[in-house]
mmCIF file with all atom_site columns, C-alpha atoms in Angstrom:
data_model
loop_
_atom_site.group_PDB
_atom_site.id
_atom_site.type_symbol
_atom_site.label_atom_id
_atom_site.label_alt_id
_atom_site.label_comp_id
_atom_site.label_asym_id
_atom_site.label_entity_id
_atom_site.label_seq_id
_atom_site.pdbx_PDB_ins_code
_atom_site.Cartn_x
_atom_site.Cartn_y
_atom_site.Cartn_z
_atom_site.occupancy
_atom_site.B_iso_or_equiv
_atom_site.pdbx_formal_charge
_atom_site.auth_seq_id
_atom_site.auth_comp_id
_atom_site.auth_asym_id
_atom_site.auth_atom_id
_atom_site.pdbx_PDB_model_num
ATOM 1   C CA . MET I 1 1   ? 162.854 -165.667 -31.681 1.00 0.00 ? 13  MET I CA 1
ATOM 2   C CA . THR I 1 2   ? 164.742 -165.258 -27.809 1.00 0.00 ? 14  THR I CA 1
ATOM 3   C CA . VAL I 1 3   ? 164.044 -167.653 -25.549 1.00 0.00 ? 15  VAL I CA 1
ATOM 4   C CA . PRO I 1 4   ? 163.182 -166.771 -22.454 1.00 0.00 ? 16  PRO I CA 1
ATOM 5   C CA . GLU I 1 5   ? 165.550 -167.847 -19.413 1.00 0.00 ? 17  GLU I CA 1
ATOM 6   C CA . VAL I 1 6   ? 164.359 -170.720 -17.207 1.00 0.00 ? 18  VAL I CA 1
ATOM 7   C CA . PRO I 1 7   ? 165.761 -169.864 -13.514 1.00 0.00 ? 19  PRO I CA 1
ATOM 8   C CA . ARG I 1 8   ? 167.363 -173.443 -13.257 1.00 0.00 ? 20  ARG I CA 1
ATOM 9   C CA . ALA I 1 9   ? 170.191 -172.390 -11.577 1.00 0.00 ? 21  ALA I CA 1
ATOM 10  C CA . ARG I 1 10  ? 168.552 -170.351 -8.450  1.00 0.00 ? 22  ARG I CA 1
ATOM 11  C CA . LEU I 1 11  ? 166.558 -173.721 -8.188  1.00 0.00 ? 23  LEU I CA 1
ATOM 12  C CA . ALA I 1 12  ? 169.619 -175.651 -8.751  1.00 0.00 ? 24  ALA I CA 1
ATOM 13  C CA . GLY I 1 13  ? 171.264 -173.735 -5.839  1.00 0.00 ? 25  GLY I CA 1
ATOM 14  C CA . ALA I 1 14  ? 168.089 -174.035 -3.956  1.00 0.00 ? 26  ALA I CA 1
ATOM 15  C CA . GLU I 1 15  ? 168.245 -177.639 -3.760  1.00 0.00 ? 27  GLU I CA 1
ATOM 16  C CA . ARG I 1 16  ? 172.068 -177.452 -3.321  1.00 0.00 ? 28  ARG I CA 1
ATOM 17  C CA . ARG I 1 17  ? 171.565 -175.532 -0.156  1.00 0.00 ? 29  ARG I CA 1
ATOM 18  C CA . GLU I 1 18  ? 168.773 -177.960 1.105   1.00 0.00 ? 30  GLU I CA 1
ATOM 19  C CA . ALA I 1 19  ? 170.690 -180.864 0.589   1.00 0.00 ? 31  ALA I CA 1
ATOM 20  C CA . ILE I 1 20  ? 173.620 -179.470 2.425   1.00 0.00 ? 32  ILE I CA 1
ATOM 21  C CA . LEU I 1 21  ? 171.525 -178.264 5.128   1.00 0.00 ? 33  LEU I CA 1
ATOM 22  C CA . ALA I 1 22  ? 169.942 -182.356 5.136   1.00 0.00 ? 34  ALA I CA 1
ATOM 23  C CA . ALA I 1 23  ? 173.884 -183.914 5.360   1.00 0.00 ? 35  ALA I CA 1
ATOM 24  C CA . ALA I 1 24  ? 174.356 -181.028 8.123   1.00 0.00 ? 36  ALA I CA 1
ATOM 25  C CA . ALA I 1 25  ? 171.529 -182.264 10.083  1.00 0.00 ? 37  ALA I CA 1
ATOM 26  C CA . GLU I 1 26  ? 172.551 -186.014 9.254   1.00 0.00 ? 38  GLU I CA 1
ATOM 27  C CA . VAL I 1 27  ? 176.063 -185.306 10.711  1.00 0.00 ? 39  VAL I CA 1
ATOM 28  C CA . LEU I 1 28  ? 174.506 -183.487 13.601  1.00 0.00 ? 40  LEU I CA 1
ATOM 29  C CA . ALA I 1 29  ? 172.997 -186.337 14.783  1.00 0.00 ? 41  ALA I CA 1
ATOM 30  C CA . ARG I 1 30  ? 175.988 -188.227 14.970  1.00 0.00 ? 42  ARG I CA 1
ATOM 31  C CA . ARG I 1 31  ? 178.616 -185.846 16.057  1.00 0.00 ? 43  ARG I CA 1
ATOM 32  C CA . PRO I 1 32  ? 178.520 -182.667 18.482  1.00 0.00 ? 44  PRO I CA 1
ATOM 33  C CA . TYR I 1 33  ? 179.936 -179.355 17.130  1.00 0.00 ? 45  TYR I CA 1
ATOM 34  C CA . PRO I 1 34  ? 183.956 -179.696 17.839  1.00 0.00 ? 46  PRO I CA 1
ATOM 35  C CA . GLU I 1 35  ? 183.724 -183.001 15.898  1.00 0.00 ? 47  GLU I CA 1
ATOM 36  C CA . MET I 1 36  ? 181.383 -182.105 13.196  1.00 0.00 ? 48  MET I CA 1
ATOM 37  C CA . SER I 1 37  ? 184.058 -181.307 9.833   1.00 0.00 ? 49  SER I CA 1
ATOM 38  C CA . VAL I 1 38  ? 182.502 -179.313 6.911   1.00 0.00 ? 50  VAL I CA 1
ATOM 39  C CA . ALA I 1 39  ? 184.275 -182.033 4.824   1.00 0.00 ? 51  ALA I CA 1
ATOM 40  C CA . ALA I 1 40  ? 182.022 -184.769 6.349   1.00 0.00 ? 52  ALA I CA 1
ATOM 41  C CA . VAL I 1 41  ? 178.882 -182.703 5.364   1.00 0.00 ? 53  VAL I CA 1
ATOM 42  C CA . ALA I 1 42  ? 180.177 -181.832 1.882   1.00 0.00 ? 54  ALA I CA 1
ATOM 43  C CA . GLU I 1 43  ? 180.851 -185.686 1.493   1.00 0.00 ? 55  GLU I CA 1
ATOM 44  C CA . ALA I 1 44  ? 177.736 -186.544 2.747   1.00 0.00 ? 56  ALA I CA 1
ATOM 45  C CA . ALA I 1 45  ? 175.780 -184.064 0.493   1.00 0.00 ? 57  ALA I CA 1
ATOM 46  C CA . GLY I 1 46  ? 177.835 -185.073 -2.493  1.00 0.00 ? 58  GLY I CA 1
ATOM 47  C CA . VAL I 1 47  ? 179.127 -181.566 -2.648  1.00 0.00 ? 59  VAL I CA 1
ATOM 48  C CA . SER I 1 48  ? 182.669 -179.726 -2.303  1.00 0.00 ? 60  SER I CA 1
ATOM 49  C CA . GLU I 1 49  ? 183.517 -177.914 0.585   1.00 0.00 ? 61  GLU I CA 1
ATOM 50  C CA . ALA I 1 50  ? 183.841 -174.713 -1.419  1.00 0.00 ? 62  ALA I CA 1
ATOM 51  C CA . LEU I 1 51  ? 180.464 -175.377 -2.235  1.00 0.00 ? 63  LEU I CA 1
ATOM 52  C CA . VAL I 1 52  ? 179.507 -175.767 1.467   1.00 0.00 ? 64  VAL I CA 1
ATOM 53  C CA . PHE I 1 53  ? 181.126 -172.511 2.223   1.00 0.00 ? 65  PHE I CA 1
ATOM 54  C CA . LYS I 1 54  ? 179.647 -170.492 -0.657  1.00 0.00 ? 66  LYS I CA 1
ATOM 55  C CA . HIS I 1 55  ? 176.237 -171.235 0.799   1.00 0.00 ? 67  HIS I CA 1
ATOM 56  C CA . PHE I 1 56  ? 177.382 -171.068 4.427   1.00 0.00 ? 68  PHE I CA 1
ATOM 57  C CA . ALA I 1 57  ? 179.985 -168.787 5.283   1.00 0.00 ? 69  ALA I CA 1
ATOM 58  C CA . THR I 1 58  ? 181.594 -170.208 7.839   1.00 0.00 ? 70  THR I CA 1
ATOM 59  C CA . LYS I 1 59  ? 181.143 -173.568 10.250  1.00 0.00 ? 71  LYS I CA 1
ATOM 60  C CA . PRO I 1 60  ? 179.523 -172.237 12.649  1.00 0.00 ? 72  PRO I CA 1
ATOM 61  C CA . ALA I 1 61  ? 176.957 -170.450 10.519  1.00 0.00 ? 73  ALA I CA 1
ATOM 62  C CA . LEU I 1 62  ? 176.406 -173.852 9.015   1.00 0.00 ? 74  LEU I CA 1
ATOM 63  C CA . TYR I 1 63  ? 175.693 -175.916 12.313  1.00 0.00 ? 75  TYR I CA 1
ATOM 64  C CA . ALA I 1 64  ? 173.448 -173.182 13.624  1.00 0.00 ? 76  ALA I CA 1
ATOM 65  C CA . ALA I 1 65  ? 171.339 -173.577 10.356  1.00 0.00 ? 77  ALA I CA 1
ATOM 66  C CA . ALA I 1 66  ? 171.387 -177.426 10.817  1.00 0.00 ? 78  ALA I CA 1
ATOM 67  C CA . LEU I 1 67  ? 169.986 -177.055 14.489  1.00 0.00 ? 79  LEU I CA 1
ATOM 68  C CA . GLY I 1 68  ? 167.654 -174.791 13.183  1.00 0.00 ? 80  GLY I CA 1
ATOM 69  C CA . ARG I 1 69  ? 166.722 -177.337 10.517  1.00 0.00 ? 81  ARG I CA 1
ATOM 70  C CA . VAL I 1 70  ? 166.327 -180.001 13.256  1.00 0.00 ? 82  VAL I CA 1
ATOM 71  C CA . ALA I 1 71  ? 164.536 -178.220 15.943  1.00 0.00 ? 83  ALA I CA 1
ATOM 72  C CA . ALA I 1 72  ? 161.985 -176.516 13.487  1.00 0.00 ? 84  ALA I CA 1
ATOM 73  C CA . GLY I 1 73  ? 161.204 -180.133 12.443  1.00 0.00 ? 85  GLY I CA 1
ATOM 74  C CA . LEU I 1 74  ? 160.842 -181.532 15.759  1.00 0.00 ? 86  LEU I CA 1
ATOM 75  C CA . ALA I 1 75  ? 158.772 -178.391 16.664  1.00 0.00 ? 87  ALA I CA 1
ATOM 76  C CA . VAL I 1 76  ? 156.244 -179.383 13.749  1.00 0.00 ? 88  VAL I CA 1
ATOM 77  C CA . ARG I 1 77  ? 156.297 -183.209 14.874  1.00 0.00 ? 89  ARG I CA 1
ATOM 78  C CA . ARG I 1 78  ? 155.487 -181.778 18.596  1.00 0.00 ? 90  ARG I CA 1
ATOM 79  C CA . ASP I 1 79  ? 153.014 -179.395 17.589  1.00 0.00 ? 91  ASP I CA 1
ATOM 80  C CA . ALA I 1 80  ? 151.297 -182.260 15.044  1.00 0.00 ? 92  ALA I CA 1
ATOM 81  C CA . ALA I 1 81  ? 151.084 -184.417 18.419  1.00 0.00 ? 93  ALA I CA 1
ATOM 82  C CA . ASP I 1 82  ? 149.721 -182.133 20.446  1.00 0.00 ? 94  ASP I CA 1
ATOM 83  C CA . ALA I 1 83  ? 146.843 -180.863 17.847  1.00 0.00 ? 95  ALA I CA 1
ATOM 84  C CA . ALA I 1 84  ? 145.878 -184.425 18.108  1.00 0.00 ? 96  ALA I CA 1
ATOM 85  C CA . ALA I 1 85  ? 145.854 -184.116 21.737  1.00 0.00 ? 97  ALA I CA 1
ATOM 86  C CA . HIS I 1 86  ? 144.401 -181.318 22.221  1.00 0.00 ? 98  HIS I CA 1
ATOM 87  C CA . HIS I 1 87  ? 141.474 -182.112 24.403  1.00 0.00 ? 99  HIS I CA 1
ATOM 88  C CA . ALA I 1 88  ? 143.873 -183.993 26.971  1.00 0.00 ? 100 ALA I CA 1
ATOM 89  C CA . GLY I 1 89  ? 145.085 -182.426 30.038  1.00 0.00 ? 101 GLY I CA 1
ATOM 90  C CA . ALA I 1 90  ? 148.669 -180.254 30.293  1.00 0.00 ? 102 ALA I CA 1
ATOM 91  C CA . ARG I 1 91  ? 150.406 -183.473 31.863  1.00 0.00 ? 103 ARG I CA 1
ATOM 92  C CA . ASP I 1 92  ? 149.157 -185.411 28.845  1.00 0.00 ? 104 ASP I CA 1
ATOM 93  C CA . ARG I 1 93  ? 150.278 -182.883 26.115  1.00 0.00 ? 105 ARG I CA 1
ATOM 94  C CA . VAL I 1 94  ? 153.364 -182.501 27.797  1.00 0.00 ? 106 VAL I CA 1
ATOM 95  C CA . ARG I 1 95  ? 153.795 -186.383 28.209  1.00 0.00 ? 107 ARG I CA 1
ATOM 96  C CA . GLY I 1 96  ? 152.938 -186.269 24.011  1.00 0.00 ? 108 GLY I CA 1
ATOM 97  C CA . ALA I 1 97  ? 156.001 -183.755 23.307  1.00 0.00 ? 109 ALA I CA 1
ATOM 98  C CA . LEU I 1 98  ? 158.433 -185.923 25.187  1.00 0.00 ? 110 LEU I CA 1
ATOM 99  C CA . VAL I 1 99  ? 157.266 -189.015 23.426  1.00 0.00 ? 111 VAL I CA 1
ATOM 100 C CA . VAL I 1 100 ? 158.011 -187.117 20.056  1.00 0.00 ? 112 VAL I CA 1
ATOM 101 C CA . LEU I 1 101 ? 161.499 -185.820 21.368  1.00 0.00 ? 113 LEU I CA 1
ATOM 102 C CA . LEU I 1 102 ? 162.418 -189.266 22.393  1.00 0.00 ? 114 LEU I CA 1
ATOM 103 C CA . ASP I 1 103 ? 161.299 -190.747 19.192  1.00 0.00 ? 115 ASP I CA 1
ATOM 104 C CA . ALA I 1 104 ? 163.221 -188.388 17.379  1.00 0.00 ? 116 ALA I CA 1
ATOM 105 C CA . LEU I 1 105 ? 166.195 -188.804 19.584  1.00 0.00 ? 117 LEU I CA 1
ATOM 106 C CA . ALA I 1 106 ? 166.245 -192.370 18.921  1.00 0.00 ? 118 ALA I CA 1
ATOM 107 C CA . ALA I 1 107 ? 165.733 -192.013 15.051  1.00 0.00 ? 119 ALA I CA 1
ATOM 108 C CA . ASP I 1 108 ? 168.776 -189.861 14.628  1.00 0.00 ? 120 ASP I CA 1
ATOM 109 C CA . GLY I 1 109 ? 170.825 -189.810 17.819  1.00 0.00 ? 121 GLY I CA 1
ATOM 110 C CA . GLY I 1 110 ? 171.147 -186.147 17.555  1.00 0.00 ? 122 GLY I CA 1
ATOM 111 C CA . HIS I 1 111 ? 173.109 -183.566 19.721  1.00 0.00 ? 123 HIS I CA 1
ATOM 112 C CA . ALA I 1 112 ? 170.656 -180.941 19.064  1.00 0.00 ? 124 ALA I CA 1
ATOM 113 C CA . GLY I 1 113 ? 170.012 -180.124 22.419  1.00 0.00 ? 125 GLY I CA 1
ATOM 114 C CA . PHE I 1 114 ? 168.570 -176.852 24.012  1.00 0.00 ? 126 PHE I CA 1
ATOM 115 C CA . SER I 1 115 ? 171.539 -176.390 26.483  1.00 0.00 ? 127 SER I CA 1
ATOM 116 C CA . PRO I 1 116 ? 174.621 -174.257 25.357  1.00 0.00 ? 128 PRO I CA 1
ATOM 117 C CA . HIS I 1 117 ? 177.772 -176.170 25.425  1.00 0.00 ? 129 HIS I CA 1
ATOM 118 C CA . PRO I 1 118 ? 180.924 -174.315 26.435  1.00 0.00 ? 130 PRO I CA 1
ATOM 119 C CA . ASP I 1 119 ? 182.534 -175.168 23.040  1.00 0.00 ? 131 ASP I CA 1
ATOM 120 C CA . ASP I 1 120 ? 179.947 -173.302 21.633  1.00 0.00 ? 132 ASP I CA 1
ATOM 121 C CA . PRO I 1 121 ? 180.169 -170.557 18.843  1.00 0.00 ? 133 PRO I CA 1
ATOM 122 C CA . PRO I 1 122 ? 178.121 -167.568 19.453  1.00 0.00 ? 134 PRO I CA 1
ATOM 123 C CA . LEU I 1 123 ? 175.812 -168.427 16.095  1.00 0.00 ? 135 LEU I CA 1
ATOM 124 C CA . VAL I 1 124 ? 175.104 -172.120 17.492  1.00 0.00 ? 136 VAL I CA 1
ATOM 125 C CA . ALA I 1 125 ? 174.826 -170.605 21.278  1.00 0.00 ? 137 ALA I CA 1
ATOM 126 C CA . ALA I 1 126 ? 171.787 -168.254 19.426  1.00 0.00 ? 138 ALA I CA 1
ATOM 127 C CA . ALA I 1 127 ? 170.161 -171.283 17.479  1.00 0.00 ? 139 ALA I CA 1
ATOM 128 C CA . ARG I 1 128 ? 170.163 -172.950 20.905  1.00 0.00 ? 140 ARG I CA 1
ATOM 129 C CA . ARG I 1 129 ? 168.560 -169.988 22.759  1.00 0.00 ? 141 ARG I CA 1
ATOM 130 C CA . ASP I 1 130 ? 166.278 -169.535 19.815  1.00 0.00 ? 142 ASP I CA 1
ATOM 131 C CA . ALA I 1 131 ? 164.871 -173.537 20.125  1.00 0.00 ? 143 ALA I CA 1
ATOM 132 C CA . ARG I 1 132 ? 164.907 -173.187 23.655  1.00 0.00 ? 144 ARG I CA 1
ATOM 133 C CA . ALA I 1 133 ? 163.107 -169.941 23.582  1.00 0.00 ? 145 ALA I CA 1
ATOM 134 C CA . GLU I 1 134 ? 160.584 -171.552 21.108  1.00 0.00 ? 146 GLU I CA 1
ATOM 135 C CA . TRP I 1 135 ? 159.943 -174.712 23.664  1.00 0.00 ? 147 TRP I CA 1
ATOM 136 C CA . LEU I 1 136 ? 159.398 -172.057 26.383  1.00 0.00 ? 148 LEU I CA 1
ATOM 137 C CA . VAL I 1 137 ? 156.402 -170.337 24.654  1.00 0.00 ? 149 VAL I CA 1
ATOM 138 C CA . TRP I 1 138 ? 155.060 -173.591 23.679  1.00 0.00 ? 150 TRP I CA 1
ATOM 139 C CA . LEU I 1 139 ? 155.628 -175.111 27.277  1.00 0.00 ? 151 LEU I CA 1
ATOM 140 C CA . GLY I 1 140 ? 153.814 -171.745 28.453  1.00 0.00 ? 152 GLY I CA 1
ATOM 141 C CA . GLY I 1 141 ? 150.820 -172.286 25.982  1.00 0.00 ? 153 GLY I CA 1
ATOM 142 C CA . VAL I 1 142 ? 150.225 -175.895 27.339  1.00 0.00 ? 154 VAL I CA 1
ATOM 143 C CA . LEU I 1 143 ? 150.760 -175.081 31.227  1.00 0.00 ? 155 LEU I CA 1
ATOM 144 C CA . LEU I 1 144 ? 149.590 -171.382 31.367  1.00 0.00 ? 156 LEU I CA 1
ATOM 145 C CA . PRO I 1 145 ? 152.073 -171.040 34.052  1.00 0.00 ? 157 PRO I CA 1
ATOM 146 C CA . ASN I 1 146 ? 151.903 -167.710 36.931  1.00 0.00 ? 158 ASN I CA 1
ATOM 147 C CA . ASP I 1 147 ? 153.776 -164.877 36.273  1.00 0.00 ? 159 ASP I CA 1
ATOM 148 C CA . ASP I 1 148 ? 156.406 -165.446 38.947  1.00 0.00 ? 160 ASP I CA 1
ATOM 149 C CA . ALA I 1 149 ? 159.743 -166.378 39.263  1.00 0.00 ? 161 ALA I CA 1
ATOM 150 C CA . ARG I 1 150 ? 159.245 -169.995 40.310  1.00 0.00 ? 162 ARG I CA 1
ATOM 151 C CA . ASP I 1 151 ? 157.184 -170.775 37.273  1.00 0.00 ? 163 ASP I CA 1
ATOM 152 C CA . GLY I 1 152 ? 159.908 -169.478 35.212  1.00 0.00 ? 164 GLY I CA 1
ATOM 153 C CA . TYR I 1 153 ? 162.644 -171.402 36.838  1.00 0.00 ? 165 TYR I CA 1
ATOM 154 C CA . ALA I 1 154 ? 160.042 -174.448 36.572  1.00 0.00 ? 166 ALA I CA 1
ATOM 155 C CA . LEU I 1 155 ? 160.022 -174.300 32.814  1.00 0.00 ? 167 LEU I CA 1
ATOM 156 C CA . VAL I 1 156 ? 163.992 -173.350 32.291  1.00 0.00 ? 168 VAL I CA 1
ATOM 157 C CA . GLY I 1 157 ? 164.756 -176.161 34.584  1.00 0.00 ? 169 GLY I CA 1
ATOM 158 C CA . PHE I 1 158 ? 162.503 -178.693 32.851  1.00 0.00 ? 170 PHE I CA 1
ATOM 159 C CA . LEU I 1 159 ? 164.688 -177.831 29.859  1.00 0.00 ? 171 LEU I CA 1
ATOM 160 C CA . GLY I 1 160 ? 167.816 -178.319 31.526  1.00 0.00 ? 172 GLY I CA 1
ATOM 161 C CA . PHE I 1 161 ? 166.636 -181.451 32.767  1.00 0.00 ? 173 PHE I CA 1
ATOM 162 C CA . LEU I 1 162 ? 165.278 -182.945 29.736  1.00 0.00 ? 174 LEU I CA 1
ATOM 163 C CA . ASP I 1 163 ? 168.750 -181.848 28.095  1.00 0.00 ? 175 ASP I CA 1
ATOM 164 C CA . ALA I 1 164 ? 170.980 -184.071 30.582  1.00 0.00 ? 176 ALA I CA 1
ATOM 165 C CA . ALA I 1 165 ? 168.673 -186.791 30.863  1.00 0.00 ? 177 ALA I CA 1
ATOM 166 C CA . CYS I 1 166 ? 167.842 -187.585 26.953  1.00 0.00 ? 178 CYS I CA 1
ATOM 167 C CA . ALA I 1 167 ? 171.996 -186.738 26.706  1.00 0.00 ? 179 ALA I CA 1
ATOM 168 C CA . GLN I 1 168 ? 172.490 -189.552 28.856  1.00 0.00 ? 180 GLN I CA 1
ATOM 169 C CA . TRP I 1 169 ? 170.121 -191.832 27.422  1.00 0.00 ? 181 TRP I CA 1
ATOM 170 C CA . ARG I 1 170 ? 171.458 -191.210 23.599  1.00 0.00 ? 182 ARG I CA 1
ATOM 171 C CA . ASP I 1 171 ? 175.022 -192.204 25.143  1.00 0.00 ? 183 ASP I CA 1
ATOM 172 C CA . GLU I 1 172 ? 173.106 -194.991 26.430  1.00 0.00 ? 184 GLU I CA 1
ATOM 173 C CA . GLY I 1 173 ? 172.256 -196.031 23.149  1.00 0.00 ? 185 GLY I CA 1
ATOM 174 C CA . CYS I 1 174 ? 168.500 -194.879 23.602  1.00 0.00 ? 186 CYS I CA 1
ATOM 175 C CA . PRO I 1 175 ? 167.497 -198.053 25.340  1.00 0.00 ? 187 PRO I CA 1
ATOM 176 C CA . GLU I 1 176 ? 163.886 -198.733 24.895  1.00 0.00 ? 188 GLU I CA 1
ATOM 177 C CA . ASN I 1 177 ? 163.442 -200.050 28.299  1.00 0.00 ? 189 ASN I CA 1
ATOM 178 C CA . HIS I 1 178 ? 164.703 -196.662 29.916  1.00 0.00 ? 190 HIS I CA 1
ATOM 179 C CA . ARG I 1 179 ? 162.219 -194.709 27.609  1.00 0.00 ? 191 ARG I CA 1
ATOM 180 C CA . TRP I 1 180 ? 159.243 -194.563 30.008  1.00 0.00 ? 192 TRP I CA 1
ATOM 181 C CA . PRO I 1 181 ? 161.061 -193.865 32.963  1.00 0.00 ? 193 PRO I CA 1
ATOM 182 C CA . LEU I 1 182 ? 162.844 -191.169 31.534  1.00 0.00 ? 194 LEU I CA 1
ATOM 183 C CA . VAL I 1 183 ? 159.204 -189.780 30.580  1.00 0.00 ? 195 VAL I CA 1
ATOM 184 C CA . ASP I 1 184 ? 158.138 -190.306 33.755  1.00 0.00 ? 196 ASP I CA 1
ATOM 185 C CA . ALA I 1 185 ? 161.141 -188.824 35.657  1.00 0.00 ? 197 ALA I CA 1
ATOM 186 C CA . ALA I 1 186 ? 161.031 -185.718 33.378  1.00 0.00 ? 198 ALA I CA 1
ATOM 187 C CA . LEU I 1 187 ? 156.899 -185.138 34.267  1.00 0.00 ? 199 LEU I CA 1
ATOM 188 C CA . GLY I 1 188 ? 157.837 -185.840 38.004  1.00 0.00 ? 200 GLY I CA 1
ATOM 189 C CA . ALA I 1 189 ? 160.456 -182.967 37.615  1.00 0.00 ? 201 ALA I CA 1
ATOM 190 C CA . LEU I 1 190 ? 158.454 -180.507 36.228  1.00 0.00 ? 202 LEU I CA 1
ATOM 191 C CA . GLU I 1 191 ? 155.148 -181.118 38.116  1.00 0.00 ? 203 GLU I CA 1
ATOM 192 C CA . GLY I 1 192 ? 157.252 -181.243 41.228  1.00 0.00 ? 204 GLY I CA 1
ATOM 193 C CA . ALA I 1 193 ? 158.842 -177.839 40.010  1.00 0.00 ? 205 ALA I CA 1
ATOM 194 C CA . LEU I 1 194 ? 155.581 -176.128 39.055  1.00 0.00 ? 206 LEU I CA 1
ATOM 195 C CA . GLY I 1 195 ? 153.534 -177.301 42.427  1.00 0.00 ? 207 GLY I CA 1
ATOM 196 C CA . ASP I 1 196 ? 150.951 -178.802 40.054  1.00 0.00 ? 208 ASP I CA 1
ATOM 197 C CA . TRP I 1 197 ? 149.715 -178.905 36.595  1.00 0.00 ? 209 TRP I CA 1
ATOM 198 C CA . ARG I 1 198 ? 147.876 -175.492 36.336  1.00 0.00 ? 210 ARG I CA 1
ATOM 199 C CA . ARG I 1 199 ? 144.928 -177.669 33.995  1.00 0.00 ? 211 ARG I CA 1
#
């Protein structure tokens, strides 16, 4: 009697890939791209560097996939907070998203910002652009901006402001007493750029 083959190798491979991605996301939380080593990811995942490269052909591919994972997880948490506040005004909904962003930053100290870095390889820059585009779509749905240049610049500028402010907060060790001033400054920057909250 022939025993049917159980697809354990594929499942194990998927689990290994997931472990590598999780480890890469952890390393990404502590180090920007130039300082992220494949060896550190392999060690954190408990696998060899060769196995990392079996699943991700290059360091940029690994980093871009880790950025995508972090961005997707953040979007899920942001959307859950937004769903809980769906009757709130636009300012409160954006405020809720900022709280989620700062909570994630304080928890993992991440380097997964929206703005491209000069040392990003094309794949990593593309992953950042994808994350930025997803947040712009979400912001557009919340704010219902006019279809004019000012509103477009306001939303893009807001993400740039947020990147710079969050990077400074991260570099300062995410001091809790600076959290709300950062949120207030970000909301003020967006409101000033838009001219009003639209809703």
